Amino acid sequence: MVISPDNKYAFVSVEGVGGEAGKVDVISLEKLELVDSAEVGKQAGGIAFGKLQISLNGRFFRKN
């Protein structure tokens, strides 16, 4: 799990089972609800800590 720099969102990795794709859920920490989800490929098992870039609307991210 990674928290956005503004402390508004949590990005949570959800590992896929078997051949299923994994995903990253985006959770609003203000509303405590799921606001977005992105598939990240098969057997994704976590988020590496490092530089996190988020768009102004908080919906897209890229880990360098």
PDB file with one MODEL, atoms N, CA, C and O in Angstrom:
MODEL        1
ATOM      1  N   MET A   1       0.848  -1.171   0.000  1.00  0.00           N
ATOM      2  CA  MET A   1       0.000   0.000   0.000  1.00  0.00           C
ATOM      3  C   MET A   1       0.892   1.232   0.000  1.00  0.00           C
ATOM      4  O   MET A   1       1.940   1.265   0.645  1.00  0.00           O
ATOM      5  N   VAL A   2       0.450   2.246  -0.740  1.00  0.00           N
ATOM      6  CA  VAL A   2       1.144   3.530  -0.799  1.00  0.00           C
ATOM      7  C   VAL A   2       0.104   4.622  -0.588  1.00  0.00           C
ATOM      8  O   VAL A   2      -1.003   4.548  -1.120  1.00  0.00           O
ATOM      9  N   ILE A   3       0.470   5.639   0.194  1.00  0.00           N
ATOM     10  CA  ILE A   3      -0.403   6.791   0.433  1.00  0.00           C
ATOM     11  C   ILE A   3       0.058   7.936  -0.463  1.00  0.00           C
ATOM     12  O   ILE A   3       1.257   8.189  -0.580  1.00  0.00           O
ATOM     13  N   SER A   4      -0.887   8.628  -1.094  1.00  0.00           N
ATOM     14  CA  SER A   4      -0.540   9.757  -1.960  1.00  0.00           C
ATOM     15  C   SER A   4       0.130  10.857  -1.142  1.00  0.00           C
ATOM     16  O   SER A   4      -0.107  10.967   0.061  1.00  0.00           O
ATOM     17  N   PRO A   5       0.975  11.682  -1.795  1.00  0.00           N
ATOM     18  CA  PRO A   5       1.685  12.741  -1.076  1.00  0.00           C
ATOM     19  C   PRO A   5       0.765  13.714  -0.341  1.00  0.00           C
ATOM     20  O   PRO A   5       1.168  14.303   0.662  1.00  0.00           O
ATOM     21  N   ASP A   6      -0.466  13.889  -0.827  1.00  0.00           N
ATOM     22  CA  ASP A   6      -1.405  14.799  -0.166  1.00  0.00           C
ATOM     23  C   ASP A   6      -2.253  14.093   0.899  1.00  0.00           C
ATOM     24  O   ASP A   6      -3.155  14.697   1.479  1.00  0.00           O
ATOM     25  N   ASN A   7      -1.960  12.821   1.150  1.00  0.00           N
ATOM     26  CA  ASN A   7      -2.665  12.011   2.158  1.00  0.00           C
ATOM     27  C   ASN A   7      -4.159  11.854   1.885  1.00  0.00           C
ATOM     28  O   ASN A   7      -4.936  11.619   2.810  1.00  0.00           O
ATOM     29  N   LYS A   8      -4.565  11.981   0.618  1.00  0.00           N
ATOM     30  CA  LYS A   8      -5.987  11.844   0.285  1.00  0.00           C
ATOM     31  C   LYS A   8      -6.355  10.456  -0.216  1.00  0.00           C
ATOM     32  O   LYS A   8      -7.515  10.056  -0.122  1.00  0.00           O
ATOM     33  N   TYR A   9      -5.377   9.705  -0.753  1.00  0.00           N
ATOM     34  CA  TYR A   9      -5.672   8.414  -1.368  1.00  0.00           C
ATOM     35  C   TYR A   9      -4.699   7.338  -0.906  1.00  0.00           C
ATOM     36  O   TYR A   9      -3.527   7.601  -0.636  1.00  0.00           O
ATOM     37  N   ALA A  10      -5.217   6.130  -0.825  1.00  0.00           N
ATOM     38  CA  ALA A  10      -4.385   4.951  -0.599  1.00  0.00           C
ATOM     39  C   ALA A  10      -4.438   4.119  -1.870  1.00  0.00           C
ATOM     40  O   ALA A  10      -5.514   3.896  -2.426  1.00  0.00           O
ATOM     41  N   PHE A  11      -3.284   3.661  -2.329  1.00  0.00           N
ATOM     42  CA  PHE A  11      -3.183   2.787  -3.491  1.00  0.00           C
ATOM     43  C   PHE A  11      -2.839   1.402  -2.962  1.00  0.00           C
ATOM     44  O   PHE A  11      -1.756   1.186  -2.419  1.00  0.00           O
ATOM     45  N   VAL A  12      -3.765   0.470  -3.122  1.00  0.00           N
ATOM     46  CA  VAL A  12      -3.641  -0.853  -2.505  1.00  0.00           C
ATOM     47  C   VAL A  12      -3.517  -1.910  -3.593  1.00  0.00           C
ATOM     48  O   VAL A  12      -4.375  -2.008  -4.470  1.00  0.00           O
ATOM     49  N   SER A  13      -2.441  -2.708  -3.535  1.00  0.00           N
ATOM     50  CA  SER A  13      -2.289  -3.785  -4.515  1.00  0.00           C
ATOM     51  C   SER A  13      -3.159  -4.966  -4.106  1.00  0.00           C
ATOM     52  O   SER A  13      -3.233  -5.332  -2.933  1.00  0.00           O
ATOM     53  N   VAL A  14      -3.816  -5.553  -5.107  1.00  0.00           N
ATOM     54  CA  VAL A  14      -4.662  -6.727  -4.898  1.00  0.00           C
ATOM     55  C   VAL A  14      -4.116  -7.806  -5.831  1.00  0.00           C
ATOM     56  O   VAL A  14      -4.252  -7.710  -7.051  1.00  0.00           O
ATOM     57  N   GLU A  15      -3.504  -8.825  -5.252  1.00  0.00           N
ATOM     58  CA  GLU A  15      -2.864  -9.875  -6.045  1.00  0.00           C
ATOM     59  C   GLU A  15      -3.905 -10.747  -6.731  1.00  0.00           C
ATOM     60  O   GLU A  15      -4.881 -11.166  -6.109  1.00  0.00           O
ATOM     61  N   GLY A  16      -3.695 -11.018  -8.019  1.00  0.00           N
ATOM     62  CA  GLY A  16      -4.570 -11.925  -8.752  1.00  0.00           C
ATOM     63  C   GLY A  16      -4.330 -13.359  -8.306  1.00  0.00           C
ATOM     64  O   GLY A  16      -3.245 -13.691  -7.829  1.00  0.00           O
ATOM     65  N   VAL A  17      -5.331 -14.202  -8.459  1.00  0.00           N
ATOM     66  CA  VAL A  17      -5.231 -15.609  -8.085  1.00  0.00           C
ATOM     67  C   VAL A  17      -4.959 -16.426  -9.343  1.00  0.00           C
ATOM     68  O   VAL A  17      -5.668 -16.289 -10.340  1.00  0.00           O
ATOM     69  N   GLY A  18      -3.926 -17.282  -9.297  1.00  0.00           N
ATOM     70  CA  GLY A  18      -3.599 -18.102 -10.457  1.00  0.00           C
ATOM     71  C   GLY A  18      -3.242 -17.242 -11.647  1.00  0.00           C
ATOM     72  O   GLY A  18      -2.311 -16.440 -11.574  1.00  0.00           O
ATOM     73  N   GLY A  19      -3.968 -17.393 -12.743  1.00  0.00           N
ATOM     74  CA  GLY A  19      -3.711 -16.634 -13.955  1.00  0.00           C
ATOM     75  C   GLY A  19      -4.488 -15.341 -14.052  1.00  0.00           C
ATOM     76  O   GLY A  19      -4.421 -14.657 -15.073  1.00  0.00           O
ATOM     77  N   GLU A  20      -5.232 -14.988 -13.001  1.00  0.00           N
ATOM     78  CA  GLU A  20      -6.018 -13.751 -13.031  1.00  0.00           C
ATOM     79  C   GLU A  20      -5.113 -12.530 -12.891  1.00  0.00           C
ATOM     80  O   GLU A  20      -4.075 -12.576 -12.230  1.00  0.00           O
ATOM     81  N   ALA A  21      -5.527 -11.451 -13.522  1.00  0.00           N
ATOM     82  CA  ALA A  21      -4.772 -10.200 -13.414  1.00  0.00           C
ATOM     83  C   ALA A  21      -4.902  -9.618 -12.013  1.00  0.00           C
ATOM     84  O   ALA A  21      -5.950  -9.729 -11.377  1.00  0.00           O
ATOM     85  N   GLY A  22      -3.828  -8.998 -11.542  1.00  0.00           N
ATOM     86  CA  GLY A  22      -3.883  -8.258 -10.290  1.00  0.00           C
ATOM     87  C   GLY A  22      -4.426  -6.868 -10.571  1.00  0.00           C
ATOM     88  O   GLY A  22      -4.680  -6.514 -11.722  1.00  0.00           O
ATOM     89  N   LYS A  23      -4.605  -6.081  -9.519  1.00  0.00           N
ATOM     90  CA  LYS A  23      -5.096  -4.719  -9.715  1.00  0.00           C
ATOM     91  C   LYS A  23      -4.598  -3.836  -8.586  1.00  0.00           C
ATOM     92  O   LYS A  23      -4.109  -4.312  -7.562  1.00  0.00           O
ATOM     93  N   VAL A  24      -4.735  -2.555  -8.801  1.00  0.00           N
ATOM     94  CA  VAL A  24      -4.466  -1.566  -7.762  1.00  0.00           C
ATOM     95  C   VAL A  24      -5.772  -0.831  -7.520  1.00  0.00           C
ATOM     96  O   VAL A  24      -6.337  -0.232  -8.435  1.00  0.00           O
ATOM     97  N   ASP A  25      -6.246  -0.881  -6.287  1.00  0.00           N
ATOM     98  CA  ASP A  25      -7.446  -0.144  -5.905  1.00  0.00           C
ATOM     99  C   ASP A  25      -7.035   1.210  -5.352  1.00  0.00           C
ATOM    100  O   ASP A  25      -6.060   1.319  -4.609  1.00  0.00           O
ATOM    101  N   VAL A  26      -7.785   2.238  -5.720  1.00  0.00           N
ATOM    102  CA  VAL A  26      -7.553   3.590  -5.213  1.00  0.00           C
ATOM    103  C   VAL A  26      -8.683   3.900  -4.244  1.00  0.00           C
ATOM    104  O   VAL A  26      -9.856   3.892  -4.617  1.00  0.00           O
ATOM    105  N   ILE A  27      -8.319   4.173  -3.000  1.00  0.00           N
ATOM    106  CA  ILE A  27      -9.304   4.395  -1.946  1.00  0.00           C
ATOM    107  C   ILE A  27      -9.185   5.824  -1.429  1.00  0.00           C
ATOM    108  O   ILE A  27      -8.095   6.279  -1.081  1.00  0.00           O
ATOM    109  N   SER A  28     -10.309   6.525  -1.383  1.00  0.00           N
ATOM    110  CA  SER A  28     -10.343   7.866  -0.802  1.00  0.00           C
ATOM    111  C   SER A  28     -10.234   7.726   0.712  1.00  0.00           C
ATOM    112  O   SER A  28     -11.046   7.044   1.338  1.00  0.00           O
ATOM    113  N   LEU A  29      -9.237   8.370   1.292  1.00  0.00           N
ATOM    114  CA  LEU A  29      -9.076   8.315   2.744  1.00  0.00           C
ATOM    115  C   LEU A  29     -10.023   9.277   3.454  1.00  0.00           C
ATOM    116  O   LEU A  29     -10.229   9.166   4.662  1.00  0.00           O
ATOM    117  N   GLU A  30     -10.599  10.218   2.713  1.00  0.00           N
ATOM    118  CA  GLU A  30     -11.589  11.121   3.296  1.00  0.00           C
ATOM    119  C   GLU A  30     -12.952  10.445   3.386  1.00  0.00           C
ATOM    120  O   GLU A  30     -13.645  10.556   4.398  1.00  0.00           O
ATOM    121  N   LYS A  31     -13.335   9.736   2.308  1.00  0.00           N
ATOM    122  CA  LYS A  31     -14.647   9.085   2.255  1.00  0.00           C
ATOM    123  C   LYS A  31     -14.602   7.616   2.656  1.00  0.00           C
ATOM    124  O   LYS A  31     -15.639   6.994   2.887  1.00  0.00           O
ATOM    125  N   LEU A  32     -13.369   7.057   2.739  1.00  0.00           N
ATOM    126  CA  LEU A  32     -13.181   5.632   3.039  1.00  0.00           C
ATOM    127  C   LEU A  32     -13.975   4.750   2.082  1.00  0.00           C
ATOM    128  O   LEU A  32     -14.691   3.835   2.490  1.00  0.00           O
ATOM    129  N   GLU A  33     -13.821   5.064   0.767  1.00  0.00           N
ATOM    130  CA  GLU A  33     -14.491   4.264  -0.252  1.00  0.00           C
ATOM    131  C   GLU A  33     -13.599   4.120  -1.478  1.00  0.00           C
ATOM    132  O   GLU A  33     -12.711   4.938  -1.721  1.00  0.00           O
ATOM    133  N   LEU A  34     -13.854   3.062  -2.246  1.00  0.00           N
ATOM    134  CA  LEU A  34     -13.132   2.800  -3.479  1.00  0.00           C
ATOM    135  C   LEU A  34     -13.534   3.836  -4.521  1.00  0.00           C
ATOM    136  O   LEU A  34     -14.721   4.017  -4.792  1.00  0.00           O
ATOM    137  N   VAL A  35     -12.538   4.525  -5.114  1.00  0.00           N
ATOM    138  CA  VAL A  35     -12.841   5.538  -6.119  1.00  0.00           C
ATOM    139  C   VAL A  35     -12.365   5.138  -7.511  1.00  0.00           C
ATOM    140  O   VAL A  35     -12.814   5.713  -8.503  1.00  0.00           O
ATOM    141  N   ASP A  36     -11.462   4.162  -7.600  1.00  0.00           N
ATOM    142  CA  ASP A  36     -10.975   3.719  -8.901  1.00  0.00           C
ATOM    143  C   ASP A  36     -10.216   2.414  -8.726  1.00  0.00           C
ATOM    144  O   ASP A  36      -9.846   2.034  -7.615  1.00  0.00           O
ATOM    145  N   SER A  37      -9.992   1.739  -9.843  1.00  0.00           N
ATOM    146  CA  SER A  37      -9.261   0.480  -9.834  1.00  0.00           C
ATOM    147  C   SER A  37      -8.578   0.335 -11.184  1.00  0.00           C
ATOM    148  O   SER A  37      -9.140   0.725 -12.208  1.00  0.00           O
ATOM    149  N   ALA A  38      -7.367  -0.222 -11.197  1.00  0.00           N
ATOM    150  CA  ALA A  38      -6.631  -0.411 -12.449  1.00  0.00           C
ATOM    151  C   ALA A  38      -6.010  -1.798 -12.466  1.00  0.00           C
ATOM    152  O   ALA A  38      -5.354  -2.203 -11.506  1.00  0.00           O
ATOM    153  N   GLU A  39      -6.219  -2.536 -13.571  1.00  0.00           N
ATOM    154  CA  GLU A  39      -5.564  -3.833 -13.711  1.00  0.00           C
ATOM    155  C   GLU A  39      -4.080  -3.613 -13.957  1.00  0.00           C
ATOM    156  O   GLU A  39      -3.692  -2.686 -14.668  1.00  0.00           O
ATOM    157  N   VAL A  40      -3.241  -4.477 -13.360  1.00  0.00           N
ATOM    158  CA  VAL A  40      -1.792  -4.315 -13.481  1.00  0.00           C
ATOM    159  C   VAL A  40      -1.098  -5.553 -14.031  1.00  0.00           C
ATOM    160  O   VAL A  40       0.132  -5.601 -14.049  1.00  0.00           O
ATOM    161  N   GLY A  41      -1.839  -6.541 -14.474  1.00  0.00           N
ATOM    162  CA  GLY A  41      -1.227  -7.716 -15.076  1.00  0.00           C
ATOM    163  C   GLY A  41      -1.259  -8.924 -14.161  1.00  0.00           C
ATOM    164  O   GLY A  41      -1.618  -8.833 -12.987  1.00  0.00           O
ATOM    165  N   LYS A  42      -0.878 -10.050 -14.725  1.00  0.00           N
ATOM    166  CA  LYS A  42      -0.922 -11.316 -13.994  1.00  0.00           C
ATOM    167  C   LYS A  42       0.164 -11.386 -12.932  1.00  0.00           C
ATOM    168  O   LYS A  42       1.284 -10.919 -13.138  1.00  0.00           O
ATOM    169  N   GLN A  43      -0.175 -11.964 -11.815  1.00  0.00           N
ATOM    170  CA  GLN A  43       0.722 -12.251 -10.699  1.00  0.00           C
ATOM    171  C   GLN A  43       1.411 -11.015 -10.139  1.00  0.00           C
ATOM    172  O   GLN A  43       2.540 -11.100  -9.654  1.00  0.00           O
ATOM    173  N   ALA A  44       0.749  -9.876 -10.201  1.00  0.00           N
ATOM    174  CA  ALA A  44       1.276  -8.676  -9.549  1.00  0.00           C
ATOM    175  C   ALA A  44       1.101  -8.870  -8.051  1.00  0.00           C
ATOM    176  O   ALA A  44       0.022  -9.254  -7.599  1.00  0.00           O
ATOM    177  N   GLY A  45       2.139  -8.612  -7.285  1.00  0.00           N
ATOM    178  CA  GLY A  45       2.062  -8.940  -5.871  1.00  0.00           C
ATOM    179  C   GLY A  45       2.441  -7.838  -4.912  1.00  0.00           C
ATOM    180  O   GLY A  45       2.775  -8.136  -3.766  1.00  0.00           O
ATOM    181  N   GLY A  46       2.409  -6.587  -5.313  1.00  0.00           N
ATOM    182  CA  GLY A  46       2.743  -5.535  -4.368  1.00  0.00           C
ATOM    183  C   GLY A  46       3.059  -4.225  -5.060  1.00  0.00           C
ATOM    184  O   GLY A  46       3.029  -4.125  -6.286  1.00  0.00           O
ATOM    185  N   ILE A  47       3.358  -3.234  -4.259  1.00  0.00           N
ATOM    186  CA  ILE A  47       3.727  -1.916  -4.759  1.00  0.00           C
ATOM    187  C   ILE A  47       5.089  -1.591  -4.176  1.00  0.00           C
ATOM    188  O   ILE A  47       5.287  -1.684  -2.964  1.00  0.00           O
ATOM    189  N   ALA A  48       6.029  -1.210  -5.027  1.00  0.00           N
ATOM    190  CA  ALA A  48       7.351  -0.816  -4.558  1.00  0.00           C
ATOM    191  C   ALA A  48       7.301   0.644  -4.116  1.00  0.00           C
ATOM    192  O   ALA A  48       6.670   1.475  -4.770  1.00  0.00           O
ATOM    193  N   PHE A  49       7.961   0.949  -3.016  1.00  0.00           N
ATOM    194  CA  PHE A  49       8.015   2.328  -2.557  1.00  0.00           C
ATOM    195  C   PHE A  49       9.018   3.097  -3.394  1.00  0.00           C
ATOM    196  O   PHE A  49      10.051   2.555  -3.789  1.00  0.00           O
ATOM    197  N   GLY A  50       8.725   4.333  -3.659  1.00  0.00           N
ATOM    198  CA  GLY A  50       9.593   5.181  -4.454  1.00  0.00           C
ATOM    199  C   GLY A  50       8.833   6.419  -4.862  1.00  0.00           C
ATOM    200  O   GLY A  50       7.872   6.813  -4.203  1.00  0.00           O
ATOM    201  N   LYS A  51       9.260   7.030  -5.944  1.00  0.00           N
ATOM    202  CA  LYS A  51       8.604   8.242  -6.419  1.00  0.00           C
ATOM    203  C   LYS A  51       7.254   7.890  -7.024  1.00  0.00           C
ATOM    204  O   LYS A  51       7.171   7.046  -7.917  1.00  0.00           O
ATOM    205  N   LEU A  52       6.208   8.527  -6.545  1.00  0.00           N
ATOM    206  CA  LEU A  52       4.848   8.282  -7.012  1.00  0.00           C
ATOM    207  C   LEU A  52       4.324   9.559  -7.643  1.00  0.00           C
ATOM    208  O   LEU A  52       4.374  10.627  -7.032  1.00  0.00           O
ATOM    209  N   GLN A  53       3.821   9.450  -8.865  1.00  0.00           N
ATOM    210  CA  GLN A  53       3.272  10.614  -9.553  1.00  0.00           C
ATOM    211  C   GLN A  53       1.780  10.414  -9.741  1.00  0.00           C
ATOM    212  O   GLN A  53       1.341   9.361 -10.203  1.00  0.00           O
ATOM    213  N   ILE A  54       1.007  11.421  -9.382  1.00  0.00           N
ATOM    214  CA  ILE A  54      -0.446  11.348  -9.463  1.00  0.00           C
ATOM    215  C   ILE A  54      -0.944  12.546 -10.258  1.00  0.00           C
ATOM    216  O   ILE A  54      -0.452  13.661 -10.086  1.00  0.00           O
ATOM    217  N   SER A  55      -1.926  12.313 -11.135  1.00  0.00           N
ATOM    218  CA  SER A  55      -2.494  13.415 -11.903  1.00  0.00           C
ATOM    219  C   SER A  55      -3.272  14.351 -10.981  1.00  0.00           C
ATOM    220  O   SER A  55      -3.559  14.003  -9.835  1.00  0.00           O
ATOM    221  N   LEU A  56      -3.607  15.523 -11.477  1.00  0.00           N
ATOM    222  CA  LEU A  56      -4.308  16.508 -10.657  1.00  0.00           C
ATOM    223  C   LEU A  56      -5.646  16.002 -10.134  1.00  0.00           C
ATOM    224  O   LEU A  56      -6.078  16.395  -9.051  1.00  0.00           O
ATOM    225  N   ASN A  57      -6.310  15.121 -10.905  1.00  0.00           N
ATOM    226  CA  ASN A  57      -7.586  14.592 -10.420  1.00  0.00           C
ATOM    227  C   ASN A  57      -7.396  13.383  -9.507  1.00  0.00           C
ATOM    228  O   ASN A  57      -8.376  12.821  -9.019  1.00  0.00           O
ATOM    229  N   GLY A  58      -6.149  12.977  -9.271  1.00  0.00           N
ATOM    230  CA  GLY A  58      -5.862  11.894  -8.336  1.00  0.00           C
ATOM    231  C   GLY A  58      -6.169  10.510  -8.862  1.00  0.00           C
ATOM    232  O   GLY A  58      -6.149   9.554  -8.087  1.00  0.00           O
ATOM    233  N   ARG A  59      -6.452  10.357 -10.143  1.00  0.00           N
ATOM    234  CA  ARG A  59      -6.908   9.068 -10.656  1.00  0.00           C
ATOM    235  C   ARG A  59      -5.823   8.254 -11.335  1.00  0.00           C
ATOM    236  O   ARG A  59      -5.962   7.036 -11.440  1.00  0.00           O
ATOM    237  N   PHE A  60      -4.760   8.870 -11.795  1.00  0.00           N
ATOM    238  CA  PHE A  60      -3.735   8.135 -12.521  1.00  0.00           C
ATOM    239  C   PHE A  60      -2.405   8.284 -11.799  1.00  0.00           C
ATOM    240  O   PHE A  60      -2.110   9.328 -11.217  1.00  0.00           O
ATOM    241  N   PHE A  61      -1.620   7.238 -11.847  1.00  0.00           N
ATOM    242  CA  PHE A  61      -0.360   7.277 -11.131  1.00  0.00           C
ATOM    243  C   PHE A  61       0.702   6.537 -11.919  1.00  0.00           C
ATOM    244  O   PHE A  61       0.396   5.704 -12.772  1.00  0.00           O
ATOM    245  N   ARG A  62       1.938   6.848 -11.626  1.00  0.00           N
ATOM    246  CA  ARG A  62       3.057   6.147 -12.238  1.00  0.00           C
ATOM    247  C   ARG A  62       4.161   6.044 -11.212  1.00  0.00           C
ATOM    248  O   ARG A  62       4.543   7.036 -10.591  1.00  0.00           O
ATOM    249  N   LYS A  63       4.658   4.871 -11.043  1.00  0.00           N
ATOM    250  CA  LYS A  63       5.754   4.635 -10.110  1.00  0.00           C
ATOM    251  C   LYS A  63       7.027   4.561 -10.920  1.00  0.00           C
ATOM    252  O   LYS A  63       7.115   3.756 -11.847  1.00  0.00           O
ATOM    253  N   ASN A  64       8.036   5.390 -10.594  1.00  0.00           N
ATOM    254  CA  ASN A  64       9.325   5.358 -11.302  1.00  0.00           C
ATOM    255  C   ASN A  64      10.309   4.507 -10.563  1.00  0.00           C
ATOM    256  O   ASN A  64      11.449   4.359 -11.003  1.00  0.00           O
TER     257      ASN A  64
ENDMDL
END
